[in-house]
């Protein structure tokens, strides 16, 4: 797992598919940096959040369980452990289960995991263990994903099979499917989604040697120094709490 967003932070960081070597950067909407609102009783993201590298949810494929196309992103991962992880950390996790989010008509699977070094790891082996050892966390996770976009004017999200949490075996199938889609994607010379497939280790037509990679990255860093930064959100706004009337959704 690559950690994009540490627990209790607000900046919507993600693997940038269009930039060279796919760095983690902050999502931008309408020329503004994107942040997550606090919906009562939560503060920011309620777990460590990130993605599995070498996965891809194909928008040209209809997911059988959700009935929706893939969201054109790497497979999302939630890490439930006791420690707050650092952005950019690469951690080995144990797969526990999955939640089938439907986000604006696209399949957006969330795989639940725990860091294998966490003190809870020995007790958590499947989705049933999460409910018994961490009571209330699954319900809070479903509630958060359903309502977190409402303060920004978006509708509530929906879920596959009424918000059911799928077990470890099913989740491993989801991961394998996303890995297979990624394997096909990276062999393409071009793709209609304009995803950067440049790499330094796959030994395919998109692989750059060290010298070429260094030169391209240096050019990117020089241009970053010249570019204008996006408008920043007033930091006091991040502390606001939004109260959602759940009976309406």
Short mmCIF file of C-alpha atoms in Angstrom, two decimals, residues 50-223:
data_model
loop_
_atom_site.label_atom_id
_atom_site.label_comp_id
_atom_site.label_asym_id
_atom_site.label_seq_id
_atom_site.Cartn_x
_atom_site.Cartn_y
_atom_site.Cartn_z
CA UNK A 50 -4.10 5.27 -0.03
CA UNK A 51 -3.87 2.90 -2.97
CA UNK A 52 -2.35 -0.34 -4.14
CA UNK A 53 0.39 0.30 -6.71
CA UNK A 54 0.17 -1.68 -9.94
CA UNK A 55 -3.64 -1.74 -9.90
CA UNK A 56 -6.20 -0.06 -12.17
CA UNK A 57 -10.00 0.05 -12.21
CA UNK A 58 -10.74 -0.06 -15.93
CA UNK A 59 -13.50 2.35 -17.10
CA UNK A 60 -14.01 0.15 -20.17
CA UNK A 61 -15.03 -2.76 -17.95
CA UNK A 62 -18.34 -3.12 -16.09
CA UNK A 63 -17.85 -4.45 -12.58
CA UNK A 64 -20.26 -7.34 -12.04
CA UNK A 65 -20.94 -6.69 -8.35
CA UNK A 66 -21.67 -2.96 -8.58
CA UNK A 67 -23.00 -2.94 -12.16
CA UNK A 68 -20.81 0.12 -12.83
CA UNK A 69 -17.70 0.89 -14.86
CA UNK A 70 -14.33 1.28 -13.15
CA UNK A 71 -13.32 4.73 -11.92
CA UNK A 72 -10.08 4.99 -13.95
CA UNK A 73 -7.94 5.01 -10.78
CA UNK A 74 -5.70 2.69 -8.80
CA UNK A 75 -7.53 0.52 -6.26
CA UNK A 76 -8.21 2.44 -3.04
CA UNK A 77 -7.03 1.10 0.32
CA UNK A 78 -8.06 1.88 3.90
CA UNK A 79 -5.58 1.03 6.67
CA UNK A 80 -7.32 0.54 10.01
CA UNK A 81 -4.37 0.23 12.38
CA UNK A 82 -3.63 2.18 15.55
CA UNK A 83 -0.78 4.30 14.11
CA UNK A 84 -1.01 7.40 11.94
CA UNK A 85 1.01 6.70 8.80
CA UNK A 86 3.15 9.18 6.89
CA UNK A 87 2.20 10.43 3.44
CA UNK A 88 4.21 8.57 0.83
CA UNK A 89 4.93 5.63 3.11
CA UNK A 90 4.96 2.21 1.45
CA UNK A 91 3.64 -0.34 3.93
CA UNK A 92 2.86 -4.04 3.79
CA UNK A 93 -0.73 -4.70 4.75
CA UNK A 94 -3.01 -7.63 5.48
CA UNK A 95 -6.22 -7.63 3.41
CA UNK A 96 -9.37 -7.91 5.55
CA UNK A 97 -12.36 -7.06 3.36
CA UNK A 98 -13.88 -4.55 0.96
CA UNK A 99 -16.72 -2.07 0.53
CA UNK A 100 -18.25 -1.51 -2.90
CA UNK A 101 -18.75 2.26 -3.13
CA UNK A 102 -20.64 3.65 -6.12
CA UNK A 103 -19.33 7.18 -6.63
CA UNK A 104 -21.17 9.24 -9.25
CA UNK A 105 -22.02 6.11 -11.23
CA UNK A 106 -18.57 4.51 -11.07
CA UNK A 107 -17.33 1.48 -9.15
CA UNK A 108 -14.92 2.72 -6.48
CA UNK A 109 -13.90 -0.25 -4.36
CA UNK A 110 -12.38 0.38 -0.92
CA UNK A 111 -10.19 -2.45 0.35
CA UNK A 112 -9.91 -2.62 4.15
CA UNK A 113 -6.49 -3.61 5.51
CA UNK A 114 -4.22 -3.42 8.53
CA UNK A 115 -0.47 -2.75 8.62
CA UNK A 116 1.21 -6.09 9.33
CA UNK A 117 3.42 -4.35 11.93
CA UNK A 118 0.46 -2.90 13.83
CA UNK A 119 -0.32 -4.34 17.25
CA UNK A 120 -3.82 -5.27 16.01
CA UNK A 121 -2.57 -7.25 13.02
CA UNK A 122 -2.44 -10.60 14.80
CA UNK A 123 -6.10 -10.26 15.82
CA UNK A 124 -7.46 -9.14 12.45
CA UNK A 125 -7.64 -11.74 9.68
CA UNK A 126 -11.01 -11.21 7.97
CA UNK A 127 -13.87 -8.72 7.90
CA UNK A 128 -15.72 -10.39 10.80
CA UNK A 129 -12.72 -9.71 13.03
CA UNK A 130 -12.98 -5.97 12.34
CA UNK A 131 -16.51 -5.85 13.73
CA UNK A 132 -15.66 -7.92 16.79
CA UNK A 133 -12.34 -6.26 17.64
CA UNK A 134 -13.11 -2.71 16.44
CA UNK A 135 -16.86 -2.38 17.10
CA UNK A 136 -18.54 0.46 15.25
CA UNK A 137 -15.71 1.10 12.79
CA UNK A 138 -17.39 -0.61 9.85
CA UNK A 139 -20.61 1.33 10.35
CA UNK A 140 -18.65 4.58 10.69
CA UNK A 141 -16.73 3.78 7.52
CA UNK A 142 -19.94 3.22 5.54
CA UNK A 143 -21.50 6.36 7.04
CA UNK A 144 -18.44 8.48 6.20
CA UNK A 145 -18.31 7.37 2.57
CA UNK A 146 -22.03 7.86 2.10
CA UNK A 147 -22.12 11.44 3.37
CA UNK A 148 -18.68 13.05 3.02
CA UNK A 149 -19.43 14.90 -0.23
CA UNK A 150 -22.73 16.40 0.91
CA UNK A 151 -21.23 19.63 2.36
CA UNK A 152 -19.76 20.41 -1.08
CA UNK A 153 -23.19 20.12 -2.73
CA UNK A 154 -22.87 16.56 -4.03
CA UNK A 155 -25.49 13.83 -3.47
CA UNK A 156 -25.01 10.97 -1.03
CA UNK A 157 -23.06 8.01 -2.38
CA UNK A 158 -24.50 4.52 -2.86
CA UNK A 159 -23.05 1.06 -2.33
CA UNK A 160 -23.08 -2.38 -3.87
CA UNK A 161 -25.51 -4.80 -2.20
CA UNK A 162 -26.81 -2.24 0.27
CA UNK A 163 -23.43 -1.41 1.78
CA UNK A 164 -22.37 -4.95 2.55
CA UNK A 165 -18.75 -5.48 3.65
CA UNK A 166 -17.21 -8.28 1.60
CA UNK A 167 -14.79 -10.79 3.07
CA UNK A 168 -11.07 -11.28 2.52
CA UNK A 169 -11.38 -13.91 -0.23
CA UNK A 170 -13.67 -11.72 -2.30
CA UNK A 171 -11.36 -8.74 -1.76
CA UNK A 172 -8.36 -10.66 -3.05
CA UNK A 173 -10.32 -11.32 -6.24
CA UNK A 174 -10.95 -7.57 -6.61
CA UNK A 175 -7.22 -6.90 -6.18
CA UNK A 176 -6.30 -9.57 -8.74
CA UNK A 177 -8.76 -8.15 -11.27
CA UNK A 178 -7.31 -4.65 -10.82
CA UNK A 179 -3.77 -5.96 -11.15
CA UNK A 180 -4.69 -7.75 -14.38
CA UNK A 181 -6.18 -4.52 -15.76
CA UNK A 182 -3.00 -2.62 -14.82
CA UNK A 183 -0.83 -5.26 -16.50
CA UNK A 184 -2.71 -4.74 -19.76
CA UNK A 185 -2.65 -0.94 -19.41
CA UNK A 186 1.12 -0.60 -19.00
CA UNK A 187 1.84 -2.53 -22.18
CA UNK A 188 0.08 0.13 -24.26
CA UNK A 189 2.11 2.77 -26.06
CA UNK A 190 -0.75 5.26 -25.81
CA UNK A 191 -4.08 5.32 -24.01
CA UNK A 192 -7.18 7.43 -24.47
CA UNK A 193 -7.20 8.47 -20.79
CA UNK A 194 -3.78 10.17 -21.18
CA UNK A 195 -2.32 8.19 -18.28
CA UNK A 196 1.45 8.51 -17.97
CA UNK A 197 2.93 5.02 -18.31
CA UNK A 198 6.57 6.10 -18.03
CA UNK A 199 8.53 3.91 -15.66
CA UNK A 200 12.07 2.98 -14.71
CA UNK A 201 11.80 -0.75 -14.04
CA UNK A 202 9.23 -2.60 -16.20
CA UNK A 203 11.52 -3.05 -19.23
CA UNK A 204 8.81 -2.27 -21.74
CA UNK A 205 8.31 0.39 -24.41
CA UNK A 206 7.53 3.02 -21.75
CA UNK A 207 10.65 2.40 -19.65
CA UNK A 208 13.17 5.25 -19.32
CA UNK A 209 16.79 4.75 -18.38
CA UNK A 210 18.23 6.61 -15.39
CA UNK A 211 19.70 9.43 -17.46
CA UNK A 212 16.49 10.10 -19.37
CA UNK A 213 14.41 9.93 -16.20
CA UNK A 214 16.70 12.36 -14.36
CA UNK A 215 16.60 14.85 -17.23
CA UNK A 216 12.81 14.80 -17.46
CA UNK A 217 12.39 15.17 -13.70
CA UNK A 218 14.80 18.11 -13.57
CA UNK A 219 12.78 19.86 -16.28
CA UNK A 220 9.58 19.25 -14.32
CA UNK A 221 11.10 20.71 -11.13
CA UNK A 222 12.29 23.80 -13.01
CA UNK A 223 8.81 24.38 -14.43
#
